[in-house]
Amino acid sequence: MSFVSYHCHSTWSDGRTGIAEMIAGAAAAGLLEFGLSDHFVLTPYDDSNAHEWSMPRNGRALTDCLADLRAAAVDAPLPVRRGVEADYFPETWRQLQTVLASLDLDYIIASVHAVERFPVDTSASDWQPLSQAEVDQLYRGYWQRVRELAECRLGDIVGHLDLPKKFGFYPAADLSREIAAALDAIAAAGMTVELNTAGWDKPCAAPYPDADLLRQVHQRHIPVMINADAHRPAELVRHYGRAAELLRRVGFTEMRAFNKRQPRELPIPG
Ligand SMILES: [Zn+2]
Ligand SMILES: [Zn+2]
């Protein structure tokens, strides 16, 4: 299979299995390369829920995770890339960037999971009490943060673009200006957008980002890749066939892989 799976979590953060099981699953799925990207979040909020799902709030160190990954890679039957999924917060991104720059990483996925104290992807019950105006405001804040994440080029890959739609709460306001500004910033930063297939298994029943957004990504010549946001081996290549078909339909012919933060292009099979 001519694919990579780089957006993967293990028990170092909120994944369900250890690194060895994920690597074995990647080999069994016939992947070209496996990459681990456990959560690393420096939240400015003491009351955030990040201790449940992310290093270092869960008491684990990213350097220990990467050492474990390096050891597991020695006898691995496929190339193992070292990554991280890091959260953008306007208050902590400089500190985060310093930490990340000191590490020997193959790629960084930069994500927005929270707008201020509101965790956008934790539970539908967080969204249910909101008015439509509040939903609109959260989306506005989300796209503003994606724009800022790109302006400081926090990473190589933008994680699950349009994540707030996860539970099926959508904006009523026209946010096309905010979205265009975020995508322009991503293009200017030379960042890659992942087609994250996990959304197909969520209430929104659509990938992050969906076909409409992917067309806007394509218009700006922003490179793409396919990732599964796998939290267990069975999810490593979920919906990869339809993801490749969607990318081709939008007009993409190539997808990216990374080694020591340097991108290379792979043909999209099919
Ligand atoms: Zn994420
Ligand atoms: Zn993730």
mmCIF file with all atom_site columns, N, CA, C and O and ligand atoms in Angstrom, residues 7-9 13-14 37-39 85 109 111 113 121 160 194 196 228-231, ligand 2:
data_model
loop_
_atom_site.group_PDB
_atom_site.id
_atom_site.type_symbol
_atom_site.label_atom_id
_atom_site.label_alt_id
_atom_site.label_comp_id
_atom_site.label_asym_id
_atom_site.label_entity_id
_atom_site.label_seq_id
_atom_site.pdbx_PDB_ins_code
_atom_site.Cartn_x
_atom_site.Cartn_y
_atom_site.Cartn_z
_atom_site.occupancy
_atom_site.B_iso_or_equiv
_atom_site.pdbx_formal_charge
_atom_site.auth_seq_id
_atom_site.auth_comp_id
_atom_site.auth_asym_id
_atom_site.auth_atom_id
_atom_site.pdbx_PDB_model_num
ATOM   1  N  N  . HIS A 1 7   ? -0.635  10.379 11.623 1.00 0.00 ? 7   HIS A N  1
ATOM   2  C  CA . HIS A 1 7   ? -1.376  10.984 12.744 1.00 0.00 ? 7   HIS A CA 1
ATOM   3  C  C  . HIS A 1 7   ? -1.870  9.823  13.606 1.00 0.00 ? 7   HIS A C  1
ATOM   4  O  O  . HIS A 1 7   ? -2.972  9.309  13.415 1.00 0.00 ? 7   HIS A O  1
ATOM   5  N  N  . CYS A 1 8   ? -0.985  9.386  14.524 1.00 0.00 ? 8   CYS A N  1
ATOM   6  C  CA . CYS A 1 8   ? -1.251  8.182  15.310 1.00 0.00 ? 8   CYS A CA 1
ATOM   7  C  C  . CYS A 1 8   ? -0.907  8.438  16.774 1.00 0.00 ? 8   CYS A C  1
ATOM   8  O  O  . CYS A 1 8   ? 0.091   9.088  17.089 1.00 0.00 ? 8   CYS A O  1
ATOM   9  N  N  . HIS A 1 9   ? -1.746  7.890  17.645 1.00 0.00 ? 9   HIS A N  1
ATOM   10 C  CA . HIS A 1 9   ? -1.568  8.065  19.089 1.00 0.00 ? 9   HIS A CA 1
ATOM   11 C  C  . HIS A 1 9   ? -1.355  6.715  19.761 1.00 0.00 ? 9   HIS A C  1
ATOM   12 O  O  . HIS A 1 9   ? -1.902  5.706  19.327 1.00 0.00 ? 9   HIS A O  1
ATOM   13 N  N  . SER A 1 13  ? -0.112  9.162  25.015 1.00 0.00 ? 13  SER A N  1
ATOM   14 C  CA . SER A 1 13  ? -1.152  10.183 25.229 1.00 0.00 ? 13  SER A CA 1
ATOM   15 C  C  . SER A 1 13  ? -2.491  9.462  25.332 1.00 0.00 ? 13  SER A C  1
ATOM   16 O  O  . SER A 1 13  ? -2.689  8.701  26.274 1.00 0.00 ? 13  SER A O  1
ATOM   17 N  N  . ASP A 1 14  ? -3.399  9.664  24.372 1.00 0.00 ? 14  ASP A N  1
ATOM   18 C  CA . ASP A 1 14  ? -4.733  9.079  24.541 1.00 0.00 ? 14  ASP A CA 1
ATOM   19 C  C  . ASP A 1 14  ? -5.014  7.884  23.637 1.00 0.00 ? 14  ASP A C  1
ATOM   20 O  O  . ASP A 1 14  ? -6.155  7.493  23.443 1.00 0.00 ? 14  ASP A O  1
ATOM   21 N  N  . SER A 1 37  ? 2.445   10.408 16.562 1.00 0.00 ? 37  SER A N  1
ATOM   22 C  CA . SER A 1 37  ? 2.274   11.845 16.850 1.00 0.00 ? 37  SER A CA 1
ATOM   23 C  C  . SER A 1 37  ? 1.423   11.998 18.110 1.00 0.00 ? 37  SER A C  1
ATOM   24 O  O  . SER A 1 37  ? 0.291   12.473 18.042 1.00 0.00 ? 37  SER A O  1
ATOM   25 N  N  . ASP A 1 38  ? 1.966   11.593 19.239 1.00 0.00 ? 38  ASP A N  1
ATOM   26 C  CA . ASP A 1 38  ? 1.189   11.721 20.468 1.00 0.00 ? 38  ASP A CA 1
ATOM   27 C  C  . ASP A 1 38  ? 1.006   13.187 20.848 1.00 0.00 ? 38  ASP A C  1
ATOM   28 O  O  . ASP A 1 38  ? 1.778   14.052 20.444 1.00 0.00 ? 38  ASP A O  1
ATOM   29 N  N  . HIS A 1 39  ? -0.037  13.429 21.638 1.00 0.00 ? 39  HIS A N  1
ATOM   30 C  CA . HIS A 1 39  ? -0.401  14.815 21.993 1.00 0.00 ? 39  HIS A CA 1
ATOM   31 C  C  . HIS A 1 39  ? 0.640   15.447 22.916 1.00 0.00 ? 39  HIS A C  1
ATOM   32 O  O  . HIS A 1 39  ? 1.061   14.841 23.905 1.00 0.00 ? 39  HIS A O  1
ATOM   33 N  N  . GLU A 1 85  ? 1.810   15.745 17.883 1.00 0.00 ? 85  GLU A N  1
ATOM   34 C  CA . GLU A 1 85  ? 0.668   16.617 17.608 1.00 0.00 ? 85  GLU A CA 1
ATOM   35 C  C  . GLU A 1 85  ? 0.659   17.680 18.696 1.00 0.00 ? 85  GLU A C  1
ATOM   36 O  O  . GLU A 1 85  ? 0.427   17.381 19.871 1.00 0.00 ? 85  GLU A O  1
ATOM   37 N  N  . ILE A 1 109 ? 2.635   17.973 13.697 1.00 0.00 ? 109 ILE A N  1
ATOM   38 C  CA . ILE A 1 109 ? 1.238   18.283 13.364 1.00 0.00 ? 109 ILE A CA 1
ATOM   39 C  C  . ILE A 1 109 ? 0.787   19.370 14.340 1.00 0.00 ? 109 ILE A C  1
ATOM   40 O  O  . ILE A 1 109 ? 0.861   19.187 15.552 1.00 0.00 ? 109 ILE A O  1
ATOM   41 N  N  . SER A 1 111 ? -2.263  21.605 15.790 1.00 0.00 ? 111 SER A N  1
ATOM   42 C  CA . SER A 1 111 ? -3.722  21.481 15.867 1.00 0.00 ? 111 SER A CA 1
ATOM   43 C  C  . SER A 1 111 ? -4.327  22.522 16.798 1.00 0.00 ? 111 SER A C  1
ATOM   44 O  O  . SER A 1 111 ? -3.665  23.034 17.694 1.00 0.00 ? 111 SER A O  1
ATOM   45 N  N  . HIS A 1 113 ? -7.476  22.345 19.311 1.00 0.00 ? 113 HIS A N  1
ATOM   46 C  CA . HIS A 1 113 ? -8.529  21.524 19.934 1.00 0.00 ? 113 HIS A CA 1
ATOM   47 C  C  . HIS A 1 113 ? -9.412  22.354 20.855 1.00 0.00 ? 113 HIS A C  1
ATOM   48 O  O  . HIS A 1 113 ? -10.426 21.851 21.346 1.00 0.00 ? 113 HIS A O  1
ATOM   49 N  N  . ASP A 1 121 ? -13.655 19.335 20.670 1.00 0.00 ? 121 ASP A N  1
ATOM   50 C  CA . ASP A 1 121 ? -13.868 17.951 20.214 1.00 0.00 ? 121 ASP A CA 1
ATOM   51 C  C  . ASP A 1 121 ? -14.007 16.941 21.355 1.00 0.00 ? 121 ASP A C  1
ATOM   52 O  O  . ASP A 1 121 ? -13.860 15.748 21.141 1.00 0.00 ? 121 ASP A O  1
ATOM   53 N  N  . HIS A 1 160 ? -6.410  18.055 11.345 1.00 0.00 ? 160 HIS A N  1
ATOM   54 C  CA . HIS A 1 160 ? -7.895  18.028 11.248 1.00 0.00 ? 160 HIS A CA 1
ATOM   55 C  C  . HIS A 1 160 ? -8.555  19.400 11.137 1.00 0.00 ? 160 HIS A C  1
ATOM   56 O  O  . HIS A 1 160 ? -9.273  19.846 12.042 1.00 0.00 ? 160 HIS A O  1
ATOM   57 N  N  . GLU A 1 194 ? -3.606  18.014 6.233  1.00 0.00 ? 194 GLU A N  1
ATOM   58 C  CA . GLU A 1 194 ? -3.947  16.585 6.200  1.00 0.00 ? 194 GLU A CA 1
ATOM   59 C  C  . GLU A 1 194 ? -5.424  16.419 5.888  1.00 0.00 ? 194 GLU A C  1
ATOM   60 O  O  . GLU A 1 194 ? -6.248  17.216 6.317  1.00 0.00 ? 194 GLU A O  1
ATOM   61 N  N  . ASN A 1 196 ? -7.881  14.260 7.190  1.00 0.00 ? 196 ASN A N  1
ATOM   62 C  CA . ASN A 1 196 ? -7.996  13.414 8.375  1.00 0.00 ? 196 ASN A CA 1
ATOM   63 C  C  . ASN A 1 196 ? -9.294  12.610 8.250  1.00 0.00 ? 196 ASN A C  1
ATOM   64 O  O  . ASN A 1 196 ? -10.390 13.171 8.281  1.00 0.00 ? 196 ASN A O  1
ATOM   65 N  N  . ALA A 1 228 ? -5.126  9.169  9.492  1.00 0.00 ? 228 ALA A N  1
ATOM   66 C  CA . ALA A 1 228 ? -6.310  8.491  10.045 1.00 0.00 ? 228 ALA A CA 1
ATOM   67 C  C  . ALA A 1 228 ? -6.639  8.895  11.478 1.00 0.00 ? 228 ALA A C  1
ATOM   68 O  O  . ALA A 1 228 ? -7.662  8.485  12.005 1.00 0.00 ? 228 ALA A O  1
ATOM   69 N  N  . ASP A 1 229 ? -5.750  9.674  12.132 1.00 0.00 ? 229 ASP A N  1
ATOM   70 C  CA . ASP A 1 229 ? -5.959  9.980  13.560 1.00 0.00 ? 229 ASP A CA 1
ATOM   71 C  C  . ASP A 1 229 ? -6.234  8.683  14.323 1.00 0.00 ? 229 ASP A C  1
ATOM   72 O  O  . ASP A 1 229 ? -7.218  8.564  15.066 1.00 0.00 ? 229 ASP A O  1
ATOM   73 N  N  . ALA A 1 230 ? -5.335  7.718  14.144 1.00 0.00 ? 230 ALA A N  1
ATOM   74 C  CA . ALA A 1 230 ? -5.537  6.374  14.705 1.00 0.00 ? 230 ALA A CA 1
ATOM   75 C  C  . ALA A 1 230 ? -5.205  6.341  16.192 1.00 0.00 ? 230 ALA A C  1
ATOM   76 O  O  . ALA A 1 230 ? -4.136  6.782  16.606 1.00 0.00 ? 230 ALA A O  1
ATOM   77 N  N  . HIS A 1 231 ? -6.131  5.821  16.973 1.00 0.00 ? 231 HIS A N  1
ATOM   78 C  CA . HIS A 1 231 ? -5.897  5.623  18.406 1.00 0.00 ? 231 HIS A CA 1
ATOM   79 C  C  . HIS A 1 231 ? -5.789  4.140  18.740 1.00 0.00 ? 231 HIS A C  1
ATOM   80 O  O  . HIS A 1 231 ? -5.637  3.770  19.903 1.00 0.00 ? 231 HIS A O  1
HETATM 81 ZN ZN . ZN  B 2 .   ? -4.939  13.242 17.031 1.00 0.00 ? 2   ZN  B ZN 1
#
